[in-house]
XYZ file of N, CA and C in Angstrom:
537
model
N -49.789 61.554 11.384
C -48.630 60.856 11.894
C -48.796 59.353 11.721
N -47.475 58.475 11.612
C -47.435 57.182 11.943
C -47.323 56.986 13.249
N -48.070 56.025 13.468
C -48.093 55.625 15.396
C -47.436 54.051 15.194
N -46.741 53.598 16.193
C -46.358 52.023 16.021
C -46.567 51.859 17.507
N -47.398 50.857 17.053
C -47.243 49.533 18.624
C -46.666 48.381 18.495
N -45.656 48.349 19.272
C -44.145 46.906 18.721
C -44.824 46.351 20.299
N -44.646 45.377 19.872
C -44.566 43.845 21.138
C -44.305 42.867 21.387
N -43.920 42.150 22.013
C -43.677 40.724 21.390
C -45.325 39.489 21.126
N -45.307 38.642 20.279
C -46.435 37.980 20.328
C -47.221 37.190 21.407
N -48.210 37.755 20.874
C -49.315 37.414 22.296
C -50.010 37.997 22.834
N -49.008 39.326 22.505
C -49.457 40.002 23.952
C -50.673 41.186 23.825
N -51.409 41.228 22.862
C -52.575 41.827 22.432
C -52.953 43.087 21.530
N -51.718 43.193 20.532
C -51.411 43.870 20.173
C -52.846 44.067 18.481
N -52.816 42.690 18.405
C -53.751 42.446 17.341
C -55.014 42.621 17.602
N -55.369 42.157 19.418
C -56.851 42.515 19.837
C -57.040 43.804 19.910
N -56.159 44.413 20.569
C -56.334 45.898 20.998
C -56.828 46.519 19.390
N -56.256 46.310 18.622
C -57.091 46.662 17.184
C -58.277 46.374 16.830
N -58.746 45.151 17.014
C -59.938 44.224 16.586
C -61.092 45.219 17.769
N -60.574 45.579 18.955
C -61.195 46.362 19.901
C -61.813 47.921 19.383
N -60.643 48.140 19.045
C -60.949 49.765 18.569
C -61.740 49.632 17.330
N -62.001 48.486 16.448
C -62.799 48.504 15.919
C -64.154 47.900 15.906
N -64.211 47.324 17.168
C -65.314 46.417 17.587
C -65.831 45.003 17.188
N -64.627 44.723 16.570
C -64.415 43.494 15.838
C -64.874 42.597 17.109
N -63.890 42.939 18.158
C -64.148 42.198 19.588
C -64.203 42.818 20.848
N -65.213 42.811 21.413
C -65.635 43.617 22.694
C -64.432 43.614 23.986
N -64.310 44.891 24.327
C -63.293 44.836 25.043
C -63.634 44.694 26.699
N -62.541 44.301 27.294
C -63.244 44.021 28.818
C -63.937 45.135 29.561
N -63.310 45.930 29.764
C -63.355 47.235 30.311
C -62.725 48.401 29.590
N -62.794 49.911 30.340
C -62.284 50.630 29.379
C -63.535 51.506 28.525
N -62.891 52.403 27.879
C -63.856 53.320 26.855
C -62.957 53.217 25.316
N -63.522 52.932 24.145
C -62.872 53.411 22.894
C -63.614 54.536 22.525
N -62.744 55.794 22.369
C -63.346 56.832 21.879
C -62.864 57.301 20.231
N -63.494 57.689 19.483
C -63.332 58.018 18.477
C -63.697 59.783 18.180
N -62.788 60.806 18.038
C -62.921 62.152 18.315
C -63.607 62.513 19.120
N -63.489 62.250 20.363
C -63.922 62.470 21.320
C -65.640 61.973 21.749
N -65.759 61.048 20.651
C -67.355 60.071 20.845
C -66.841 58.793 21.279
N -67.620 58.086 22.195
C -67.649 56.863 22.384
C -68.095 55.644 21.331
N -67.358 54.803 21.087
C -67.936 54.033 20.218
C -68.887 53.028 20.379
N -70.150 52.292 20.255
C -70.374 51.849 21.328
C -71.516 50.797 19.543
N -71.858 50.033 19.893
C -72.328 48.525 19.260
C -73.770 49.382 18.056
N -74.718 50.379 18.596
C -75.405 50.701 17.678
C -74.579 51.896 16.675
N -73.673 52.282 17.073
C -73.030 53.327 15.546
C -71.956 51.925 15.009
N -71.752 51.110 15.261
C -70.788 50.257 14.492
C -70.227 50.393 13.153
N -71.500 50.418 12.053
C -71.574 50.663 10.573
C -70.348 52.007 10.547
N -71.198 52.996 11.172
C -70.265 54.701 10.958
C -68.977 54.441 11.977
N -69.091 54.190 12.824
C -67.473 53.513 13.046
C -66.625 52.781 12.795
N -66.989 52.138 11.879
C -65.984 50.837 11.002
C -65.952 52.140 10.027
N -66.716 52.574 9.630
C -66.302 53.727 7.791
C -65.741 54.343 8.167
N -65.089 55.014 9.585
C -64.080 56.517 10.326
C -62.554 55.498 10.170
N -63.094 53.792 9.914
C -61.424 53.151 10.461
C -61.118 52.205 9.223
N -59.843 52.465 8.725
C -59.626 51.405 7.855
C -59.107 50.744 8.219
N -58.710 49.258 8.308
C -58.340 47.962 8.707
C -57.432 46.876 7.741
N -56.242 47.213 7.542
C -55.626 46.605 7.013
C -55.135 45.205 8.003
N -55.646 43.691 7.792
C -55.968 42.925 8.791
C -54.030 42.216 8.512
N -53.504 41.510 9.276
C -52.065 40.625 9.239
C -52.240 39.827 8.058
N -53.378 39.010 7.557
C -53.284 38.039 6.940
C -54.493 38.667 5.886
N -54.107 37.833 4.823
C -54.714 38.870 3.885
C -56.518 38.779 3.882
N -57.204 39.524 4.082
C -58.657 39.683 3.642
C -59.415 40.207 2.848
N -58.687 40.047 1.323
C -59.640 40.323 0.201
C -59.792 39.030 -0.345
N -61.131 39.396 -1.123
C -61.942 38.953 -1.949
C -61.752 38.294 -2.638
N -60.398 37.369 -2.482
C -59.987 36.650 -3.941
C -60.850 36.264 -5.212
N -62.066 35.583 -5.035
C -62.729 35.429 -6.349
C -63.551 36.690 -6.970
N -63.039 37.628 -6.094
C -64.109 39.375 -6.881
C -62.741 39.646 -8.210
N -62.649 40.924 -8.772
C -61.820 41.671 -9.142
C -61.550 42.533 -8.308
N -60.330 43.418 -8.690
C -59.403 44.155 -7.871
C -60.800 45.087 -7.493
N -61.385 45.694 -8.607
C -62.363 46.689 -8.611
C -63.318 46.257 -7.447
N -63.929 45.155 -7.788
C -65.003 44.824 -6.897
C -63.808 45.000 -5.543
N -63.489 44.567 -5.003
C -62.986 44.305 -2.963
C -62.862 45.839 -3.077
N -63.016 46.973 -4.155
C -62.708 48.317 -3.247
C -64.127 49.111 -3.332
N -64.842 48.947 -4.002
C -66.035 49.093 -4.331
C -67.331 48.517 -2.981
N -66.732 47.353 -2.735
C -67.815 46.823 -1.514
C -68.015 47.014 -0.634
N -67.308 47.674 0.412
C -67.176 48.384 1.947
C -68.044 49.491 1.562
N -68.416 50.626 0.677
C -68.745 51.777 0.761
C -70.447 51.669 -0.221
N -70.312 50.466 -0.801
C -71.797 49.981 -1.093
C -72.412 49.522 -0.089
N -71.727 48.571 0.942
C -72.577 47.766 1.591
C -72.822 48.415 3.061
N -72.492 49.319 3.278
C -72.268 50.129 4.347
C -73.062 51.334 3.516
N -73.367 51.440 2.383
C -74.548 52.923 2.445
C -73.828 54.229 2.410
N -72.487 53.957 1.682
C -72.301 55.330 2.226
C -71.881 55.853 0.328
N -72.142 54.933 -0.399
C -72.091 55.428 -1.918
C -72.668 54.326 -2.484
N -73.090 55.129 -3.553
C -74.110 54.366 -4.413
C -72.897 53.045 -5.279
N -73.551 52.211 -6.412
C -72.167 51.704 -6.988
C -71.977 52.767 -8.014
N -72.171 53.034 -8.820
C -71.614 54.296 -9.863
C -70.757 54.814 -9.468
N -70.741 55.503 -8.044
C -70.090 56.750 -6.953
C -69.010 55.127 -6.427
N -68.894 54.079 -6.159
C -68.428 53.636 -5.566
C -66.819 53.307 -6.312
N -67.952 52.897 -7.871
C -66.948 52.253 -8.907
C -66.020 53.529 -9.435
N -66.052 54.897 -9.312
C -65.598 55.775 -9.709
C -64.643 55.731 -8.508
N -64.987 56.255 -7.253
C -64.263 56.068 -6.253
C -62.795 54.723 -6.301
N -63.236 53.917 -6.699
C -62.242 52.703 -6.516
C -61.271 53.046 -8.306
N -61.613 53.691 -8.869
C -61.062 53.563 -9.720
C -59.986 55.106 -9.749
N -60.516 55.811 -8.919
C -59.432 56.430 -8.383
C -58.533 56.124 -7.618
N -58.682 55.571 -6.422
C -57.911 54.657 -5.646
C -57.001 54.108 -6.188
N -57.489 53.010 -7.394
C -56.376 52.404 -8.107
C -55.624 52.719 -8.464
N -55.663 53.813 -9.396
C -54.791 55.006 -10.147
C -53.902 55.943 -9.335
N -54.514 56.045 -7.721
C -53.284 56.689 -6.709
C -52.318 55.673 -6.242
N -52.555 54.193 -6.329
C -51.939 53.016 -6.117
C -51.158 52.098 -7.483
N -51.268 53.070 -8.369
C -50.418 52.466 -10.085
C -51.293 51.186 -10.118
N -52.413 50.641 -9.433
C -53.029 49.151 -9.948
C -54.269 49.225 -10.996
N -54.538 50.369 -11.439
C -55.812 50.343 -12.283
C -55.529 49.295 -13.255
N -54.387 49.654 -14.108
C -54.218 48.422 -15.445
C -54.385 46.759 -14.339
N -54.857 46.518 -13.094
C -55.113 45.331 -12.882
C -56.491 45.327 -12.203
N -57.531 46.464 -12.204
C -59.217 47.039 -12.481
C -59.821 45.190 -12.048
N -59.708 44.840 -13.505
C -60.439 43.581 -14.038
C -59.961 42.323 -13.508
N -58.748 42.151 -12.902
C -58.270 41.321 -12.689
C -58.624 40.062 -11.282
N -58.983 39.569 -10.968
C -59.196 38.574 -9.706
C -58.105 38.815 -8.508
N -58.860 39.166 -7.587
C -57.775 39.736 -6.487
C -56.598 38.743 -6.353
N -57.536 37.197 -6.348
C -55.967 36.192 -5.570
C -55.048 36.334 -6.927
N -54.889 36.879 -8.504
C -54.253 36.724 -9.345
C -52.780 37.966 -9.399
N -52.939 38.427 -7.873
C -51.901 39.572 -8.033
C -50.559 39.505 -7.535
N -49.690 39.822 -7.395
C -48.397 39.543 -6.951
C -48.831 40.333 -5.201
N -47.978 39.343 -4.431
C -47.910 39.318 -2.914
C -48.070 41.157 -2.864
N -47.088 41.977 -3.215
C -47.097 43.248 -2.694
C -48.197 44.294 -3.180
N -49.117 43.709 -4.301
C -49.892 44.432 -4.930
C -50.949 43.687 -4.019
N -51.250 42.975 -3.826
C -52.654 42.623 -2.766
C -52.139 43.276 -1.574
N -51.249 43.643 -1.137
C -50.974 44.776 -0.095
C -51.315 45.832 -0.225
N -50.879 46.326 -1.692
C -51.496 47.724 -2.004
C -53.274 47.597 -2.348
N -53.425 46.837 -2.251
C -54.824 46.569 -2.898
C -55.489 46.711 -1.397
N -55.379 46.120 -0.104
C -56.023 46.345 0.669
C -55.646 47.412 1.663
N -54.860 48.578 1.153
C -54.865 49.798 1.703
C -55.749 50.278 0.655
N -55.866 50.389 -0.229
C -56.822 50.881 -0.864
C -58.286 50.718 -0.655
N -58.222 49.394 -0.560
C -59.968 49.068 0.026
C -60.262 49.522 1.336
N -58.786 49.630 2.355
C -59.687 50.274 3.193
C -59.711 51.870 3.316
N -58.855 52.781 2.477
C -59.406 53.758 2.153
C -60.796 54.306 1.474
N -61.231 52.992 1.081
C -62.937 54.061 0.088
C -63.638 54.055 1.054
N -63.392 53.972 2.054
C -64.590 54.828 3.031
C -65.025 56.064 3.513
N -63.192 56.379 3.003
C -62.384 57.825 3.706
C -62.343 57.839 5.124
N -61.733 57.170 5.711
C -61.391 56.577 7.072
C -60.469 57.786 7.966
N -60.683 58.632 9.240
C -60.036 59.270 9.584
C -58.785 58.412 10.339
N -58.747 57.242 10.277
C -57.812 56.464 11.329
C -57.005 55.459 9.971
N -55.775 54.710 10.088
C -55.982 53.317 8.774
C -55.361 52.712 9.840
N -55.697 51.349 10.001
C -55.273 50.480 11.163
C -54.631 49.023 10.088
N -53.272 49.049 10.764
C -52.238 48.281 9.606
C -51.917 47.150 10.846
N -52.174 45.909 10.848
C -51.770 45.210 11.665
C -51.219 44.066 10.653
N -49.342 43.949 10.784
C -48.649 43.629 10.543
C -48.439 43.623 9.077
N -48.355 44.813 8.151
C -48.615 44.361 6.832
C -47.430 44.026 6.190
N -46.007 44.034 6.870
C -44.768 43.361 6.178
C -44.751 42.087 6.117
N -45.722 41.684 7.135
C -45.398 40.127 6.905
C -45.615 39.554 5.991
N -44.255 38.399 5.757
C -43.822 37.856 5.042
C -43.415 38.647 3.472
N -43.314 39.676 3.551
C -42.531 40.412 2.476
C -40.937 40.376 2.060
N -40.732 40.210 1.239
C -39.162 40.339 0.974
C -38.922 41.600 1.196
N -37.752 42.186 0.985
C -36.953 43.324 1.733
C -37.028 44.815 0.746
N -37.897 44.119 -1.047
C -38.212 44.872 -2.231
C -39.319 45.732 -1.842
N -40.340 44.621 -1.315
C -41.662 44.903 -0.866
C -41.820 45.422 0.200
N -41.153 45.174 1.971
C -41.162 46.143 2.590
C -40.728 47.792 2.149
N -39.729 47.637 1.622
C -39.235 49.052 1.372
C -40.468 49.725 0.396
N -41.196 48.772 -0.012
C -42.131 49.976 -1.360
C -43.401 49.803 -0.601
N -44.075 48.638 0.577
C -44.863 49.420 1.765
C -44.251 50.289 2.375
N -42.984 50.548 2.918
C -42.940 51.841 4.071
C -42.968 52.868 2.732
N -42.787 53.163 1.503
C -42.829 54.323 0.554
C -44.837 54.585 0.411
N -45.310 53.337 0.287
C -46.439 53.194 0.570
C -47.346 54.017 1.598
N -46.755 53.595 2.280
C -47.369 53.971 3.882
C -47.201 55.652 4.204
N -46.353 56.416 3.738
C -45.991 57.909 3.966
C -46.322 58.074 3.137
N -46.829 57.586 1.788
C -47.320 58.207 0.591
C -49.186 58.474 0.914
N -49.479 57.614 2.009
C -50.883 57.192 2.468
C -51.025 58.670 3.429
N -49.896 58.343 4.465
C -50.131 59.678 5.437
C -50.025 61.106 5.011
N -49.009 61.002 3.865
C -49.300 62.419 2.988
C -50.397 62.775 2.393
N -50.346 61.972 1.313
C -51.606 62.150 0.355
C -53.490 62.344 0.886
N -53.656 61.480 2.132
C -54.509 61.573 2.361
C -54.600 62.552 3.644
N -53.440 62.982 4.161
C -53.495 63.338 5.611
C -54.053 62.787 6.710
N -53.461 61.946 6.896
C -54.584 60.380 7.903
C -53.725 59.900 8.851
N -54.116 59.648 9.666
C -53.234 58.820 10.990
C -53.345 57.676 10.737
N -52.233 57.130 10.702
C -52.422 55.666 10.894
C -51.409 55.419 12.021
N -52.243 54.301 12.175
C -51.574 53.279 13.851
C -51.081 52.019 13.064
N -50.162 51.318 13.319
C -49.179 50.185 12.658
C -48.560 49.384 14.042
N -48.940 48.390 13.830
C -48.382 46.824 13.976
C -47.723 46.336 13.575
N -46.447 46.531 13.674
C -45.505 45.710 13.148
C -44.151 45.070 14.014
N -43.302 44.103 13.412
C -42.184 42.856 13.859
C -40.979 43.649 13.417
N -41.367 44.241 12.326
C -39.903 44.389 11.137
C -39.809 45.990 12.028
N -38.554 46.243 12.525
C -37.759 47.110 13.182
C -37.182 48.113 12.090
N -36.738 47.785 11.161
C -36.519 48.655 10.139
C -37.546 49.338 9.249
N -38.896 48.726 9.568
C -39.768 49.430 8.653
C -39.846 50.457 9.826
N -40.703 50.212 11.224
C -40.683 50.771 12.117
C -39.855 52.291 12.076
N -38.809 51.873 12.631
C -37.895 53.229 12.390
C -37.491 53.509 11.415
N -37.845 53.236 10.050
C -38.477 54.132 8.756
C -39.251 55.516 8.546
N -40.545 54.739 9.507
C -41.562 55.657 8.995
C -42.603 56.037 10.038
N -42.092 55.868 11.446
C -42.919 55.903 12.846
C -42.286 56.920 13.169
N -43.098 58.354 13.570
C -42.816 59.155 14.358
C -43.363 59.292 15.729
N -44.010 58.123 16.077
C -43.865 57.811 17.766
C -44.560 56.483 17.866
N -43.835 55.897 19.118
C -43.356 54.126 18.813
C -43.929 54.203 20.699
N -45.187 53.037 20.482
C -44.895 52.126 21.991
C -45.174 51.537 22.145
């Protein structure tokens, strides 16, 4: 399923993410992950169960497309590079970006570095994908081919994702439960 948490700004909608992934320690409270607690020594294997698509963009601009999908699942141990670079080069090819493989991440058009970092945070094989705000600043071309995006993600991979978003029309697009 798509999950949406709408709010107005401020109000912690971005931490409560950064939380569940331990980005930032939460006050109180338990984050559980299938019924395990998540807790500061599994961190590594709990960041690889969550993908993190962040508001503002966080790839690799001076890598290639290849390299930013390749590096989460090297540097985390959970594939060799051979296994990694094969991996990402599937990815690409479920995302139409392979013909841009070689290319320098900051050299891509706004909606393809979108697709580029759902992809990176899929090579972990993430049971969760955590999307905090990824319309922003998209024209109305590019939202519509993230929300085609985004159900093409929850199909194809069969994955929950939780979404952050402003834009009301992507929302009631592609959220089958909103709070």
């Amino acid at each position: 399923d798509v999950f949406c948490l709408v709010g107005p700004s401020g109000c912690g909608k971005s931490t409560f993410l950064r939380c569940l992934t331990r980005l930032e320690e939460p006050d109180g409270g338990t984050v559980m992950l299938d019924g395990k607690e998540i807790t500061e020594r599994d961190i590594d294997a709990t960041r690889a169960q969550m993908g993190m698509v962040f508001q503002h963009f966080n790839l690799f601009p001076h890598l290639t497309v290849r390299e930013n999908i390749t590096l989460a699942p090297t540097e985390l141990k959970l594939l060799n590079k051979a296994d990694a670079d094969k991996k990402a080069m599937e990815l690409l090819k479920v995302f139409d970006l392979e013909k841009f493989a070689s290319y320098k991440a900051a050299n891509l058009p706004y909606g393809q570095q979108r697709k580029l970092e759902i992809a990176r945070a899929l090579a972990t094989d993430p049971k969760l994908l955590l999307l905090d705000e990824p319309a922003a600043g998209m024209n109305p071309n590019e939202t519509k081919e993230l929300m085609e995006t985004i159900s093409f993600v929850r199909d194809h991979f069969n994955m929950t994702i939780l979404l952050i978003e402003h834009d009301m029309k992507l929302v009631s697009g592609i959220c089958e439960e909103l709070t």
